Tab-separated table of C-alpha atoms in Angstrom:
chain	number	residue	atom	x	y	z
T	248	MET	CA	15.314	34.825	15.576
T	249	ALA	CA	12.000	32.972	15.213
T	250	THR	CA	13.169	30.238	17.587
T	251	LEU	CA	14.227	32.824	20.183
T	252	LEU	CA	10.807	34.492	19.999
T	253	ILE	CA	9.000	31.177	20.434
T	254	LYS	CA	11.146	30.478	23.496
T	255	ARG	CA	10.178	33.877	24.932
T	256	TYR	CA	6.486	33.217	24.242
T	257	LEU	CA	6.690	29.841	25.995
T	258	TRP	CA	8.594	31.372	28.911
T	259	LEU	CA	5.898	34.041	29.322
T	260	ILE	CA	3.073	31.491	29.158
T	261	GLU	CA	4.733	29.264	31.754
T	262	LEU	CA	5.380	32.261	34.036
T	263	LEU	CA	1.756	33.414	33.919
T	264	ARG	CA	0.551	29.850	34.298
T	265	ARG	CA	2.465	29.623	37.584
T	266	ASN	CA	0.866	32.915	38.685
T	267	PRO	CA	-2.850	32.517	37.847
T	268	SER	CA	-3.884	35.733	39.651
T	269	GLY	CA	-1.725	37.747	37.255
T	270	LEU	CA	1.500	39.768	37.291
T	271	THR	CA	2.406	43.378	36.579
T	272	LEU	CA	4.856	44.147	33.796
T	273	ALA	CA	7.378	45.136	36.468
T	274	GLU	CA	7.006	41.728	38.117
T	275	ILE	CA	7.322	40.017	34.749
T	276	ASN	CA	10.528	41.956	34.057
T	277	ALA	CA	11.906	41.008	37.469
T	278	GLU	CA	11.406	37.343	36.544
T	279	TRP	CA	12.819	38.045	33.084
T	280	GLN	CA	16.083	39.325	34.540
T	281	ARG	CA	16.451	36.084	36.496
T	282	SER	CA	15.793	33.870	33.481
T	283	SER	CA	18.292	32.204	31.156
T	284	HIS	CA	16.676	34.004	28.195
T	285	TYR	CA	17.754	37.353	29.633
T	286	LYS	CA	21.323	36.096	29.882
T	287	ASP	CA	21.189	34.940	26.256
T	288	CYS	CA	19.909	38.170	24.710
T	289	GLY	CA	21.000	40.784	27.273
T	290	GLU	CA	17.763	42.811	27.138
T	291	THR	CA	17.292	44.452	30.539
T	292	ASP	CA	13.530	44.886	30.268
T	293	ILE	CA	10.661	43.840	28.067
T	294	SER	CA	9.063	47.121	27.012
T	295	ARG	CA	5.293	47.496	27.205
T	296	ARG	CA	5.086	47.658	23.418
T	297	THR	CA	7.168	44.463	23.043
T	298	PHE	CA	5.118	42.744	25.741
T	299	LEU	CA	1.840	43.571	23.981
T	300	ASN	CA	3.288	42.336	20.676
T	301	HIS	CA	4.185	39.090	22.452
T	302	CYS	CA	0.597	38.789	23.722
T	303	TYR	CA	-0.818	39.286	20.213
T	304	ALA	CA	1.585	36.690	18.773
T	305	ILE	CA	0.765	34.165	21.508
T	306	ALA	CA	-2.951	34.580	20.803
T	307	ASP	CA	-2.428	34.237	17.055
T	308	GLN	CA	0.084	31.372	17.012
T	309	LEU	CA	-0.787	29.399	20.149
T	310	ASP	CA	-4.439	30.398	20.693
T	311	ILE	CA	-3.787	31.433	24.298
T	312	GLN	CA	-5.273	34.744	25.405
T	313	ILE	CA	-3.357	37.002	27.814
T	314	LYS	CA	-5.617	39.745	29.146
T	315	CYS	CA	-5.194	42.848	31.243
T	316	VAL	CA	-7.306	42.384	34.393
T	317	ARG	CA	-6.543	45.711	36.039
T	318	SER	CA	-5.930	48.926	34.119
T	319	GLY	CA	-3.686	51.791	35.106
T	320	ALA	CA	-0.105	52.059	36.291
T	321	ASN	CA	-0.280	48.675	38.048
T	322	SER	CA	-1.923	46.725	35.241
T	323	HIS	CA	-2.025	42.988	35.884
T	324	TYR	CA	-1.825	40.432	33.112
T	325	LYS	CA	-3.056	36.858	33.275
T	326	ILE	CA	-3.967	33.961	31.010
T	327	GLU	CA	-7.684	34.180	30.338
T	328	THR	CA	-8.366	31.153	28.142
T	329	ALA	CA	-6.351	27.943	27.981
T	330	ASN	CA	-7.265	24.297	28.405
T	331	ASP	CA	-5.338	21.173	29.398
T	332	SER	CA	-4.730	20.259	25.764
T	333	GLN	CA	-3.102	23.621	25.053
T	334	TYR	CA	-0.917	23.295	28.136
T	335	ARG	CA	0.164	19.815	27.040
T	336	HIS	CA	1.261	21.317	23.729
T	337	ILE	CA	3.191	24.025	25.574
T	338	GLU	CA	4.894	21.458	27.823
T	339	TRP	CA	5.782	19.345	24.795
T	340	LEU	CA	7.305	22.395	23.071
T	341	LEU	CA	9.226	23.328	26.216
T	342	ASN	CA	10.619	19.812	26.505
T	343	SER	CA	11.547	19.795	22.805
T	344	ILE	CA	13.356	23.119	23.146
T	345	ALA	CA	15.159	21.881	26.255
T	346	THR	CA	16.334	18.829	24.293
T	347	GLU	CA	17.434	21.033	21.387
T	348	GLU	CA	19.437	23.269	23.725
T	349	LEU	CA	21.008	20.219	25.361
T	350	ILE	CA	22.207	18.944	21.992
T	351	THR	CA	23.429	22.284	20.602
T	352	THR	CA	25.243	23.429	23.738
T	353	CYS	CA	26.879	20.091	24.541
T	354	LYS	CA	28.487	19.184	21.221
T	355	ASN	CA	31.791	18.426	22.918
T	356	ILE	CA	30.136	15.641	24.931
T	357	SER	CA	27.774	14.365	22.220
T	358	ASP	CA	29.254	10.879	22.590
T	359	LYS	CA	28.026	10.900	26.207
T	360	ILE	CA	24.396	11.752	25.334
T	361	ILE	CA	22.454	8.795	23.960
T	362	LEU	CA	19.209	9.548	22.130
T	363	GLU	CA	16.533	7.285	20.728
T	364	ALA	CA	15.919	7.235	16.993
T	365	SER	CA	13.174	9.615	15.861
T	366	ASP	CA	9.965	8.418	14.232
T	367	ALA	CA	10.485	7.579	10.560
T	368	GLY	CA	7.209	9.312	9.668
T	369	THR	CA	8.077	12.858	10.756
T	370	GLN	CA	8.711	13.968	7.158
T	371	TYR	CA	4.954	13.753	6.590
T	372	LEU	CA	4.039	16.071	9.468
T	373	SER	CA	4.232	19.220	7.345
T	374	PRO	CA	1.550	18.291	4.734
T	375	ILE	CA	-0.626	16.700	7.433
T	376	THR	CA	-0.602	19.777	9.679
T	377	LYS	CA	-1.425	21.965	6.674
T	378	ALA	CA	-4.309	19.636	5.822
T	379	LEU	CA	-5.562	19.767	9.431
T	380	ARG	CA	-5.400	23.561	9.423
T	381	ASP	CA	-7.207	23.990	6.095
T	382	ASN	CA	-9.484	20.896	6.152
T	383	THR	CA	-7.845	19.548	3.005
T	384	VAL	CA	-8.105	15.978	1.724
T	385	LEU	CA	-4.851	13.990	1.702
T	386	CYS	CA	-3.761	11.358	-0.797
T	387	ILE	CA	-1.624	8.640	0.804
T	388	ASP	CA	0.119	5.394	-0.124
T	389	TYR	CA	0.196	2.981	2.804
T	390	LYS	CA	1.621	-0.412	3.730
T	391	SER	CA	0.400	-1.930	6.993
T	392	PHE	CA	2.639	-4.124	9.150
T	393	HIS	CA	-0.116	-6.755	9.426
T	394	ILE	CA	0.873	-10.062	7.857
T	395	GLY	CA	-0.709	-10.546	4.456
T	396	SER	CA	-1.855	-6.949	4.045
T	397	MET	CA	-1.287	-5.374	0.657
T	398	ALA	CA	0.225	-1.973	-0.049
T	399	ARG	CA	-2.481	0.511	-0.987
T	400	GLN	CA	-2.044	3.533	-3.204
T	401	GLY	CA	-4.004	6.741	-3.674
T	402	ILE	CA	-6.116	6.523	-0.499
T	403	LEU	CA	-8.110	9.736	-0.112
T	404	VAL	CA	-8.599	10.657	3.537
T	405	GLU	CA	-9.950	13.564	5.564
T	406	PRO	CA	-7.481	14.197	8.451
T	407	LEU	CA	-9.072	14.693	11.881
T	408	CYS	CA	-6.138	14.733	14.309
T	409	LEU	CA	-2.554	13.699	14.948
T	410	LYS	CA	-1.645	11.638	18.007
T	411	MET	CA	1.746	10.593	19.319
T	412	PHE	CA	2.118	7.309	21.168
T	413	LYS	CA	5.419	5.714	22.190
T	414	ARG	CA	7.507	7.890	19.846
T	415	ARG	CA	5.323	7.151	16.819
T	416	TRP	CA	2.933	9.542	15.095
T	417	TYR	CA	-0.560	8.392	14.101
T	418	LEU	CA	-3.208	10.057	11.945
T	419	LEU	CA	-6.878	9.665	12.757
T	420	CYS	CA	-8.819	10.314	9.599
T	421	ARG	CA	-12.063	9.648	7.763
T	422	HIS	CA	-12.161	8.007	4.345
T	423	SER	CA	-13.440	10.426	1.734
T	424	THR	CA	-15.694	7.806	0.128
T	425	ASN	CA	-17.296	5.677	2.868
T	426	LYS	CA	-16.647	8.186	5.739
T	427	LYS	CA	-15.329	5.408	7.991
T	428	PHE	CA	-12.783	6.356	10.631
T	429	ARG	CA	-9.288	4.886	10.308
T	430	ILE	CA	-5.971	5.295	12.105
T	431	TYR	CA	-2.765	5.266	10.066
T	432	ALA	CA	0.809	5.185	11.398
T	433	LEU	CA	3.019	7.739	9.691
T	434	ASP	CA	6.035	5.413	9.619
T	435	ARG	CA	4.052	3.154	7.290
T	436	PHE	CA	3.372	5.902	4.738
T	437	ASN	CA	5.054	5.641	1.348
T	438	ARG	CA	3.533	8.910	0.145
T	439	CYS	CA	1.436	11.721	1.590
T	440	GLU	CA	0.358	14.665	-0.548
T	441	LEU	CA	-2.093	17.518	-0.256
T	442	THR	CA	-4.938	17.602	-2.741
T	443	SER	CA	-6.953	20.612	-3.900
T	444	THR	CA	-10.146	19.181	-2.364
T	445	HIS	CA	-11.524	20.571	0.900
T	446	PHE	CA	-13.927	18.830	3.277
T	447	THR	CA	-16.233	19.815	6.107
T	448	TYR	CA	-14.806	18.831	9.471
T	449	PRO	CA	-17.400	16.699	11.315
T	450	PRO	CA	-19.414	18.984	13.605
T	451	ASN	CA	-19.030	18.480	17.363
T	452	PHE	CA	-16.155	16.021	16.843
T	453	ALA	CA	-13.531	16.317	19.598
T	454	PRO	CA	-10.322	14.257	19.180
T	455	GLN	CA	-9.631	14.274	22.935
T	456	GLU	CA	-13.066	12.812	23.634
T	457	TYR	CA	-12.648	10.235	20.866
T	458	PHE	CA	-9.514	8.765	22.458
T	459	ALA	CA	-10.509	9.391	26.086
T	460	PRO	CA	-11.920	5.862	26.733
T	461	PHE	CA	-8.731	4.206	25.487
T	462	TYR	CA	-5.098	3.757	26.410
T	463	GLY	CA	-2.774	4.425	23.505
T	464	ILE	CA	-3.820	4.527	19.886
T	465	SER	CA	-5.804	1.308	19.334
T	466	THR	CA	-9.601	1.526	19.500
T	467	ASP	CA	-10.379	-2.135	18.738
T	468	GLY	CA	-11.786	-2.641	22.210
T	469	TYR	CA	-12.623	-5.935	23.915
T	470	THR	CA	-15.715	-4.171	25.288
T	471	GLU	CA	-18.044	-1.663	23.653
T	472	LYS	CA	-18.209	0.711	26.635
T	473	PRO	CA	-15.768	1.731	29.368
T	474	CYS	CA	-15.658	-0.798	32.180
T	475	ARG	CA	-14.108	-0.972	35.630
T	476	ILE	CA	-10.627	-2.456	35.521
T	477	VAL	CA	-8.678	-3.319	38.680
T	478	LEU	CA	-4.934	-3.976	38.526
T	479	LYS	CA	-2.644	-5.109	41.330
T	480	ALA	CA	0.963	-3.910	41.009
T	481	TYR	CA	3.910	-5.370	42.893
T	482	GLN	CA	7.526	-4.500	43.731
T	483	GLU	CA	8.678	-1.148	42.258
T	484	LEU	CA	5.988	-0.939	39.553
T	485	PRO	CA	3.473	1.015	41.728
T	486	GLN	CA	5.885	3.953	41.911
T	487	TYR	CA	6.203	4.012	38.127
T	488	LEU	CA	2.418	3.988	37.712
T	489	ILE	CA	1.973	6.715	40.324
T	490	SER	CA	4.553	8.963	38.678
T	491	GLN	CA	3.117	8.361	35.183
T	492	PRO	CA	-0.465	7.009	35.214
T	493	LEU	CA	-1.532	4.651	32.449
T	494	HIS	CA	-4.803	6.547	32.024
T	495	TYR	CA	-6.352	9.752	33.355
T	496	SER	CA	-8.990	7.660	35.219
T	497	GLN	CA	-6.355	5.924	37.335
T	498	GLU	CA	-7.086	5.861	41.080
T	499	ILE	CA	-5.358	4.136	43.978
T	500	LYS	CA	-7.827	1.890	45.809
T	501	GLU	CA	-5.435	0.123	48.191
T	502	GLN	CA	-1.795	0.613	49.068
T	503	THR	CA	0.473	-1.578	51.210
T	504	SER	CA	4.196	-2.151	51.525
T	505	ASP	CA	3.859	-5.206	49.246
T	506	TYR	CA	1.452	-4.036	46.535
T	507	THR	CA	-0.844	-1.271	45.282
T	508	VAL	CA	-4.292	-1.766	43.738
T	509	PHE	CA	-5.242	0.626	40.919
T	510	GLU	CA	-8.678	1.203	39.413
T	511	TYR	CA	-9.428	2.410	35.859
T	512	TRP	CA	-12.499	3.176	33.803
T	513	LEU	CA	-11.741	2.589	30.117
T	514	ILE	CA	-12.295	0.349	27.119
T	515	PRO	CA	-9.546	-2.303	27.133
T	516	ALA	CA	-8.030	-2.547	23.664
T	517	PHE	CA	-4.843	-3.958	22.118
T	518	ASP	CA	-2.435	-1.313	23.452
T	519	PHE	CA	-3.752	-1.594	27.007
T	520	VAL	CA	-3.500	-5.393	27.027
T	521	GLN	CA	0.024	-5.192	25.589
T	522	GLU	CA	1.040	-2.737	28.315
T	523	ILE	CA	-0.255	-5.066	31.028
T	524	PHE	CA	1.553	-7.992	29.439
T	525	LEU	CA	4.736	-5.929	29.277
T	526	HIS	CA	4.718	-5.825	33.102
T	527	ALA	CA	3.309	-9.331	33.527
T	528	GLU	CA	5.625	-10.307	36.390
T	529	GLN	CA	4.626	-7.268	38.446
T	530	LEU	CA	1.065	-6.541	37.313
T	531	GLU	CA	-2.018	-8.691	37.827
T	532	VAL	CA	-5.542	-8.173	36.465
T	533	LEU	CA	-8.087	-8.617	39.261
T	534	GLU	CA	-11.178	-7.396	37.379
T	535	PRO	CA	-12.954	-7.945	35.057
T	536	THR	CA	-12.791	-11.707	34.697
T	537	SER	CA	-12.956	-11.448	30.896
T	538	LEU	CA	-9.767	-9.353	30.757
T	539	ARG	CA	-8.073	-11.671	33.231
T	540	GLU	CA	-8.928	-14.581	30.902
T	541	ILE	CA	-7.373	-12.760	27.918
T	542	LEU	CA	-4.111	-12.351	29.837
T	543	LYS	CA	-4.251	-15.994	30.899
T	544	GLN	CA	-4.579	-17.122	27.277
T	545	LYS	CA	-1.660	-14.945	26.230
T	546	SER	CA	0.407	-16.418	29.054
T	547	HIS	CA	-0.369	-19.942	27.866
T	548	ARG	CA	0.745	-19.049	24.326
T	549	LEU	CA	3.960	-17.590	25.710
T	550	THR	CA	4.581	-20.764	27.725
T	551	ASP	CA	4.010	-22.889	24.619
T	552	LEU	CA	6.474	-20.711	22.662
T	553	TYR	CA	9.293	-21.357	25.133
T	554	GLN	CA	8.690	-25.070	25.732
């Protein structure tokens, strides 16, 4: 029942998002009767009382406000407050539900649907999300993948945000003692428990802004400030980058039948350099010279490895 309600909430949000000027309840019900959710539950209409209960639940659970913008018999309803981050969460939930429905409704062809393995750290999401909600200190045991690093036990951290990157979950946190920021991968946790200690979330800290200058999860930048980066992509790679940009700052500066030149403003760090190297045969760094030199050195090491 709870899953069905969440699906209805997401359906309503997506419908109103596509109609920013607002819809009447009659118009919403017309769309409802054409939806797959109507076919599943068989409810002809969403009553006004049920609709208002949905609006209250959406505000409480998803922090998205649906307001009446015109009173009377032809009341219009629209989304009043929502940002890009909230919409990304909604899209992620919609995609997750679509995947769930694909799996549950296609059991007879399960051998014809190939899925990737899920992140090994998902079992720690529950205590972490509770800690994020209540500003509670976490106690973790952690073993890094870095060669020579030792397993650490009883690390007390103040969780600041969760971030997913390439099917892995990462926790940005602040050490309770020295207040230094650290990023931990959940698949390297050996233990994660809630403590009874609460902390004050750093004022004016915005996770989206913290990661905005970077690609991926790594923040060990080769520069201290965002710089202009120019990449030249060949063959079919430009279409991949156009359909899914590496970074929100991506802009096309030149486009021909042979190549496309992209411009970025970011701090190049480990993940960004690795992504460039992943497409080394079809992606060339034009600027800055320092980043081009880093890729050249990596290429030399690769050549030495295969000699």
